[in-house]
PDB file of C-alpha atoms in Angstrom:
ATOM      1  CA  MET A 797     -18.912  38.870 -11.777  1.00 80.00           C
ATOM      2  CA  THR A 798     -22.049  37.360  -9.119  1.00 88.00           C
ATOM      3  CA  ARG A 799     -21.458  35.909  -5.429  1.00 87.00           C
ATOM      4  CA  GLY A 800     -23.278  32.354  -5.327  1.00 81.00           C
ATOM      5  CA  ARG A 801     -25.197  30.845  -1.635  1.00 88.00           C
ATOM      6  CA  VAL A 802     -21.792  30.004  -0.627  1.00 94.00           C
ATOM      7  CA  PRO A 803     -19.679  31.873   1.030  1.00 94.00           C
ATOM      8  CA  GLY A 804     -16.754  32.441  -1.075  1.00 94.00           C
ATOM      9  CA  VAL A 805     -18.135  31.018  -4.301  1.00 96.00           C
ATOM     10  CA  VAL A 806     -18.393  33.746  -7.728  1.00 95.00           C
ATOM     11  CA  VAL A 807     -20.247  33.659 -11.181  1.00 96.00           C
ATOM     12  CA  LEU A 808     -17.949  35.359 -13.999  1.00 95.00           C
ATOM     13  CA  GLU A 809     -20.038  35.762 -16.760  1.00 94.00           C
ATOM     14  CA  PRO A 810     -17.329  36.876 -19.360  1.00 95.00           C
ATOM     15  CA  HIS A 811     -18.852  40.056 -21.943  1.00 95.00           C
ATOM     16  CA  HIS A 812     -18.583  38.732 -25.528  1.00 96.00           C
ATOM     17  CA  LEU A 813     -17.702  41.065 -28.011  1.00 96.00           C
ATOM     18  CA  THR A 814     -19.446  39.516 -31.098  1.00 96.00           C
ATOM     19  CA  ASP A 815     -18.102  40.520 -35.409  1.00 96.00           C
ATOM     20  CA  GLU A 816     -18.945  38.110 -38.358  1.00 97.00           C
ATOM     21  CA  ARG A 817     -15.547  36.367 -37.928  1.00 97.00           C
ATOM     22  CA  GLY A 818     -16.969  35.245 -34.372  1.00 95.00           C
ATOM     23  CA  VAL A 819     -17.491  35.882 -29.841  1.00 95.00           C
ATOM     24  CA  PHE A 820     -13.985  37.007 -28.717  1.00 96.00           C
ATOM     25  CA  TYR A 821     -13.784  37.022 -24.373  1.00 94.00           C
ATOM     26  CA  GLU A 822     -12.091  37.238 -21.657  1.00 93.00           C
ATOM     27  CA  GLY A 823     -11.752  34.173 -19.444  1.00 92.00           C
ATOM     28  CA  VAL A 824     -10.958  35.565 -16.558  1.00 92.00           C
ATOM     29  CA  ARG A 825      -8.707  38.155 -15.144  1.00 92.00           C
ATOM     30  CA  THR A 826      -6.969  37.321 -11.817  1.00 93.00           C
ATOM     31  CA  ASP A 827      -7.073  40.630 -10.336  1.00 93.00           C
ATOM     32  CA  ALA A 828     -10.829  41.428 -10.748  1.00 92.00           C
ATOM     33  CA  LEU A 829     -10.797  37.940  -9.057  1.00 93.00           C
ATOM     34  CA  THR A 830      -8.801  38.649  -6.837  1.00 92.00           C
ATOM     35  CA  ALA A 831     -10.018  42.151  -6.278  1.00 92.00           C
ATOM     36  CA  VAL A 832     -14.134  40.720  -5.351  1.00 91.00           C
ATOM     37  CA  THR A 833     -12.868  37.467  -3.535  1.00 91.00           C
ATOM     38  CA  GLY A 834     -10.631  39.550  -1.199  1.00 90.00           C
ATOM     39  CA  ARG A 835      -7.505  36.651  -1.975  1.00 90.00           C
ATOM     40  CA  PRO A 836      -5.033  35.803  -4.418  1.00 92.00           C
ATOM     41  CA  PHE A 837      -5.600  34.093  -7.805  1.00 94.00           C
ATOM     42  CA  ALA A 838      -2.503  32.760  -9.458  1.00 93.00           C
ATOM     43  CA  PRO A 839      -3.344  29.085 -10.620  1.00 95.00           C
ATOM     44  CA  ARG A 840      -0.462  26.326 -10.265  1.00 96.00           C
ATOM     45  CA  GLN A 841      -1.953  23.880 -12.270  1.00 98.00           C
ATOM     46  CA  VAL A 842      -3.921  22.879 -15.500  1.00 98.00           C
ATOM     47  CA  ASN A 843      -7.030  20.197 -15.440  1.00 98.00           C
ATOM     48  CA  TYR A 844      -9.276  19.489 -18.290  1.00 98.00           C
ATOM     49  CA  SER A 845     -11.908  16.306 -17.787  1.00 98.00           C
ATOM     50  CA  VAL A 846     -13.869  14.815 -21.577  1.00 98.00           C
ATOM     51  CA  SER A 847     -17.051  13.249 -19.699  1.00 98.00           C
ATOM     52  CA  ARG A 848     -20.385  11.503 -21.834  1.00 98.00           C
ATOM     53  CA  ARG A 849     -23.566  12.678 -21.516  1.00 97.00           C
ATOM     54  CA  GLY A 850     -24.422  11.590 -18.013  1.00 98.00           C
ATOM     55  CA  THR A 851     -21.007  11.118 -16.328  1.00 98.00           C
ATOM     56  CA  LEU A 852     -21.241  13.206 -12.738  1.00 98.00           C
ATOM     57  CA  ARG A 853     -17.477  13.657 -11.522  1.00 98.00           C
ATOM     58  CA  GLY A 854     -17.642  14.833  -7.807  1.00 96.00           C
ATOM     59  CA  LEU A 855     -18.306  15.265  -4.872  1.00 98.00           C
ATOM     60  CA  HIS A 856     -14.265  16.302  -4.934  1.00 98.00           C
ATOM     61  CA  GLY A 857     -11.892  18.857  -2.826  1.00 97.00           C
ATOM     62  CA  VAL A 858      -8.725  19.693  -1.005  1.00 96.00           C
ATOM     63  CA  ARG A 859      -7.961  19.291   2.504  1.00 93.00           C
ATOM     64  CA  VAL A 860      -7.029  21.768   4.672  1.00 91.00           C
ATOM     65  CA  PRO A 861      -4.225  22.324   4.279  1.00 90.00           C
ATOM     66  CA  PRO A 862      -2.981  22.112   1.783  1.00 92.00           C
ATOM     67  CA  GLY A 863      -6.459  23.703   0.693  1.00 93.00           C
ATOM     68  CA  GLN A 864      -6.823  24.227  -3.656  1.00 96.00           C
ATOM     69  CA  ALA A 865      -9.487  26.809  -4.876  1.00 97.00           C
ATOM     70  CA  LYS A 866     -10.655  26.344  -8.433  1.00 97.00           C
ATOM     71  CA  LEU A 867     -12.080  28.311 -11.352  1.00 98.00           C
ATOM     72  CA  VAL A 868     -13.795  26.014 -13.617  1.00 98.00           C
ATOM     73  CA  THR A 869     -15.095  26.364 -16.965  1.00 98.00           C
ATOM     74  CA  CYS A 870     -16.846  23.937 -19.920  1.00 98.00           C
ATOM     75  CA  VAL A 871     -15.165  24.507 -22.691  1.00 97.00           C
ATOM     76  CA  ARG A 872     -17.195  22.487 -24.726  1.00 98.00           C
ATOM     77  CA  GLY A 873     -20.103  20.732 -24.548  1.00 98.00           C
ATOM     78  CA  SER A 874     -22.591  21.589 -20.946  1.00 97.00           C
ATOM     79  CA  VAL A 875     -23.030  20.749 -17.505  1.00 98.00           C
ATOM     80  CA  ARG A 876     -24.309  20.674 -14.574  1.00 97.00           C
ATOM     81  CA  ASP A 877     -21.752  22.420 -11.605  1.00 98.00           C
ATOM     82  CA  VAL A 878     -22.312  21.632  -8.363  1.00 98.00           C
ATOM     83  CA  VAL A 879     -20.361  23.127  -5.117  1.00 98.00           C
ATOM     84  CA  VAL A 880     -20.878  22.268  -1.719  1.00 98.00           C
ATOM     85  CA  ASP A 881     -20.322  23.934   1.453  1.00 97.00           C
ATOM     86  CA  LEU A 882     -19.011  21.480   3.907  1.00 96.00           C
ATOM     87  CA  ARG A 883     -17.054  23.719   6.166  1.00 96.00           C
ATOM     88  CA  LEU A 884     -17.202  22.790   9.581  1.00 95.00           C
ATOM     89  CA  GLY A 885     -19.262  25.461  11.403  1.00 93.00           C
ATOM     90  CA  SER A 886     -19.241  28.428   8.608  1.00 94.00           C
ATOM     91  CA  PRO A 887     -23.353  29.273   7.877  1.00 93.00           C
ATOM     92  CA  GLU A 888     -24.392  27.974   4.847  1.00 95.00           C
ATOM     93  CA  PHE A 889     -23.292  24.351   6.124  1.00 95.00           C
ATOM     94  CA  GLY A 890     -24.774  21.342   3.770  1.00 95.00           C
ATOM     95  CA  THR A 891     -25.747  23.965   1.104  1.00 96.00           C
ATOM     96  CA  TYR A 892     -25.289  23.246  -2.553  1.00 97.00           C
ATOM     97  CA  GLU A 893     -25.555  25.745  -5.193  1.00 97.00           C
ATOM     98  CA  THR A 894     -26.137  24.478  -8.947  1.00 97.00           C
ATOM     99  CA  THR A 895     -24.489  27.330 -11.897  1.00 97.00           C
ATOM    100  CA  ALA A 896     -25.066  25.610 -15.171  1.00 97.00           C
ATOM    101  CA  LEU A 897     -21.864  26.045 -17.560  1.00 98.00           C
ATOM    102  CA  ASP A 898     -21.244  25.691 -21.719  1.00 98.00           C
ATOM    103  CA  ALA A 899     -18.778  26.622 -24.345  1.00 96.00           C
ATOM    104  CA  GLU A 900     -21.198  29.003 -26.031  1.00 95.00           C
ATOM    105  CA  SER A 901     -21.734  31.535 -22.788  1.00 96.00           C
ATOM    106  CA  GLY A 902     -18.291  31.051 -21.713  1.00 96.00           C
ATOM    107  CA  ARG A 903     -19.074  31.293 -17.917  1.00 97.00           C
ATOM    108  CA  ALA A 904     -17.203  29.818 -15.000  1.00 98.00           C
ATOM    109  CA  VAL A 905     -17.039  29.219 -11.097  1.00 98.00           C
ATOM    110  CA  TYR A 906     -14.257  30.378  -8.402  1.00 97.00           C
ATOM    111  CA  VAL A 907     -14.847  27.820  -5.709  1.00 97.00           C
ATOM    112  CA  PRO A 908     -12.234  28.332  -2.972  1.00 96.00           C
ATOM    113  CA  GLU A 909     -10.181  26.629  -1.075  1.00 94.00           C
ATOM    114  CA  GLY A 910     -12.382  23.383   2.109  1.00 93.00           C
ATOM    115  CA  VAL A 911     -15.624  24.146  -0.450  1.00 97.00           C
ATOM    116  CA  VAL A 912     -16.884  20.089  -2.586  1.00 98.00           C
ATOM    117  CA  HIS A 913     -16.769  20.268  -6.154  1.00 98.00           C
ATOM    118  CA  GLY A 914     -19.117  18.294  -9.457  1.00 98.00           C
ATOM    119  CA  PHE A 915     -20.635  18.476 -12.207  1.00 98.00           C
ATOM    120  CA  LEU A 916     -22.938  16.287 -14.621  1.00 98.00           C
ATOM    121  CA  ALA A 917     -22.098  16.498 -17.588  1.00 98.00           C
ATOM    122  CA  LEU A 918     -25.773  16.802 -20.070  1.00 97.00           C
ATOM    123  CA  THR A 919     -24.177  15.933 -23.304  1.00 97.00           C
ATOM    124  CA  ASP A 920     -21.875  13.678 -25.141  1.00 97.00           C
ATOM    125  CA  ASP A 921     -17.499  14.513 -25.316  1.00 98.00           C
ATOM    126  CA  ALA A 922     -18.066  17.526 -22.460  1.00 98.00           C
ATOM    127  CA  CYS A 923     -14.738  19.274 -21.925  1.00 98.00           C
ATOM    128  CA  VAL A 924     -14.639  21.062 -18.311  1.00 98.00           C
ATOM    129  CA  SER A 925     -11.285  23.429 -17.847  1.00 98.00           C
ATOM    130  CA  TYR A 926     -10.287  23.758 -14.377  1.00 98.00           C
ATOM    131  CA  LEU A 927      -7.193  25.666 -13.322  1.00 98.00           C
ATOM    132  CA  LEU A 928      -5.661  25.336 -10.044  1.00 98.00           C
ATOM    133  CA  SER A 929      -4.338  27.226  -6.916  1.00 97.00           C
ATOM    134  CA  THR A 930      -2.129  24.071  -5.921  1.00 96.00           C
ATOM    135  CA  PRO A 931      -0.365  21.606  -7.813  1.00 96.00           C
ATOM    136  CA  HIS A 932      -2.357  18.391  -6.630  1.00 95.00           C
ATOM    137  CA  VAL A 933      -0.619  16.632  -3.247  1.00 95.00           C
ATOM    138  CA  PRO A 934      -0.893  12.689  -3.818  1.00 95.00           C
ATOM    139  CA  GLY A 935      -3.423  11.686  -0.499  1.00 94.00           C
ATOM    140  CA  THR A 936      -4.921  15.294  -0.056  1.00 95.00           C
ATOM    141  CA  GLN A 937      -7.986  14.421  -1.567  1.00 96.00           C
ATOM    142  CA  ILE A 938     -11.574  14.118   0.342  1.00 96.00           C
ATOM    143  CA  ASP A 939     -14.270  11.983  -2.035  1.00 98.00           C
ATOM    144  CA  ILE A 940     -17.797  13.005  -1.212  1.00 98.00           C
ATOM    145  CA  ASP A 941     -20.280  10.424  -2.401  1.00 98.00           C
ATOM    146  CA  PRO A 942     -22.640  12.808  -4.932  1.00 98.00           C
ATOM    147  CA  LEU A 943     -26.141  10.741  -3.683  1.00 98.00           C
ATOM    148  CA  ASP A 944     -25.619  11.227  -0.692  1.00 98.00           C
ATOM    149  CA  PRO A 945     -28.803  11.920   0.801  1.00 97.00           C
ATOM    150  CA  ASP A 946     -28.497  14.254   3.679  1.00 96.00           C
ATOM    151  CA  LEU A 947     -27.732  16.688   0.173  1.00 97.00           C
ATOM    152  CA  ALA A 948     -30.741  15.698  -1.179  1.00 96.00           C
ATOM    153  CA  ILE A 949     -28.482  17.233  -4.919  1.00 97.00           C
ATOM    154  CA  ALA A 950     -30.890  17.598  -7.339  1.00 95.00           C
ATOM    155  CA  TRP A 951     -28.212  16.295 -10.151  1.00 96.00           C
ATOM    156  CA  THR A 952     -30.773  15.316 -12.511  1.00 94.00           C
ATOM    157  CA  ALA A 953     -33.844  18.505 -12.003  1.00 92.00           C
ATOM    158  CA  GLY A 954     -34.951  18.996 -15.405  1.00 87.00           C
ATOM    159  CA  ALA A 955     -32.608  16.647 -17.239  1.00 88.00           C
ATOM    160  CA  PRO A 956     -34.141  14.071 -19.847  1.00 87.00           C
ATOM    161  CA  ALA A 957     -35.600  11.154 -17.744  1.00 88.00           C
ATOM    162  CA  ASP A 958     -33.471   9.263 -19.771  1.00 90.00           C
ATOM    163  CA  LEU A 959     -30.262  10.422 -18.766  1.00 94.00           C
ATOM    164  CA  GLU A 960     -28.910   7.665 -16.743  1.00 94.00           C
ATOM    165  CA  LEU A 961     -25.923   8.645 -14.282  1.00 97.00           C
ATOM    166  CA  LEU A 962     -22.388   6.740 -14.547  1.00 98.00           C
ATOM    167  CA  LEU A 963     -20.020   7.382 -11.614  1.00 98.00           C
ATOM    168  CA  SER A 964     -16.262   6.149 -11.155  1.00 98.00           C
ATOM    169  CA  ALA A 965     -15.958   3.369  -8.698  1.00 97.00           C
ATOM    170  CA  LYS A 966     -13.666   5.435  -6.164  1.00 97.00           C
ATOM    171  CA  ASP A 967     -16.902   8.313  -6.692  1.00 98.00           C
ATOM    172  CA  ARG A 968     -20.028   5.520  -5.857  1.00 97.00           C
ATOM    173  CA  ALA A 969     -17.653   4.438  -2.886  1.00 97.00           C
ATOM    174  CA  ALA A 970     -17.094   8.057  -1.275  1.00 98.00           C
ATOM    175  CA  PRO A 971     -18.672   8.749   2.167  1.00 98.00           C
ATOM    176  CA  GLY A 972     -21.599  10.558   2.805  1.00 98.00           C
ATOM    177  CA  VAL A 973     -20.904  14.239   4.619  1.00 97.00           C
ATOM    178  CA  ARG A 974     -21.917  12.512   8.778  1.00 96.00           C
ATOM    179  CA  GLU A 975     -19.040  10.171   7.891  1.00 97.00           C
ATOM    180  CA  ALA A 976     -16.451  12.405   6.642  1.00 97.00           C
ATOM    181  CA  GLU A 977     -16.523  14.654   9.162  1.00 96.00           C
ATOM    182  CA  ALA A 978     -16.923  11.467  11.658  1.00 96.00           C
ATOM    183  CA  ALA A 979     -13.812  10.767   9.980  1.00 95.00           C
ATOM    184  CA  GLY A 980     -12.238  14.757  10.412  1.00 94.00           C
ATOM    185  CA  LEU A 981     -11.690  15.014   6.699  1.00 94.00           C
ATOM    186  CA  LEU A 982     -13.659  17.830   5.881  1.00 95.00           C
ATOM    187  CA  PRO A 983     -12.489  21.935   6.939  1.00 93.00           C
ATOM    188  CA  TYR A 984     -12.882  24.502   9.432  1.00 92.00           C
ATOM    189  CA  TRP A 985     -14.047  27.710   8.296  1.00 90.00           C
ATOM    190  CA  ARG A 986     -12.616  30.223   9.108  1.00 79.00           C
ATOM    191  CA  GLY A 987     -10.730  29.007  11.291  1.00 63.00           C
ATOM    192  CA  SER A 988     -13.691  28.024  13.480  1.00 64.00           C
ATOM    193  CA  ARG A 989     -14.030  24.689  15.505  1.00 67.00           C
ATOM    194  CA  HIS A 990     -17.519  25.109  16.551  1.00 64.00           C
ATOM    195  CA  PRO A 991     -19.272  21.690  15.451  1.00 64.00           C
ATOM    196  CA  ALA A 992     -20.988  20.786  11.929  1.00 65.00           C
ATOM    197  CA  ALA A 993     -24.944  23.463  11.684  1.00 66.00           C
ATOM    198  CA  PRO A 994     -28.050  20.947  10.691  1.00 71.00           C
ATOM    199  CA  LEU A 995     -27.757  19.784   7.791  1.00 76.00           C
ATOM    200  CA  PRO A 996     -30.369  22.495   5.471  1.00 71.00           C
ATOM    201  CA  GLN A 997     -33.965  21.130   4.950  1.00 60.00           C
ATOM    202  CA  ARG A 998     -34.599  20.347   1.737  1.00 53.00           C
ATOM    203  CA  SER A 999     -37.433  21.201  -0.318  1.00 38.00           C
ATOM    204  CA  GLY A1000     -36.547  19.049  -3.762  1.00 37.00           C
ATOM    205  CA  ALA A1001     -35.973  22.280  -5.075  1.00 35.00           C
ATOM    206  CA  SER A1002     -32.481  23.008  -6.031  1.00 41.00           C
ATOM    207  CA  GLY A1003     -29.734  25.300  -4.406  1.00 36.00           C
TER     208      GLY A1003
END
């Protein structure tokens, strides 16, 4: 397990046992994950999404409370996974981080409460699994415009030139970060009530 730039985010790299039959690995051990994050993780709901190449899902989060941590893996195909720290008062407010997820590696990303998440499907029929710490509560989801210029996420950096982005109408209509902040949708960093820090300057490189 390795910690990311966004506080609380952990990337899990499973150890593969390979022989003539194929491969075996542990997808997650909740005791080990809890030891790293300092927070218990007991999945209460499991979701799957299947996406065509170029599909961009996100950015999505859950209001705090109730909050929702998630463990995200790609069980078929490959995706570019993105997490963004939008917790008001966080020292890394506005920072995003990308991780390559694919079925071959079994790599997974732990997304803590208050951090928004999305991904770009790089293959057809890409299947993503989400282990969720809380069940879905209607009306608590936070949607953020994944193409918000204030975030400047390099979704297609290094991707083939013919990759066309496909977004749902809901995601296209989602508010930007500043609009979401003004509407009181964003969570606070560890009980902080300080205003958000300025969004970091982007140099064009991925987070």
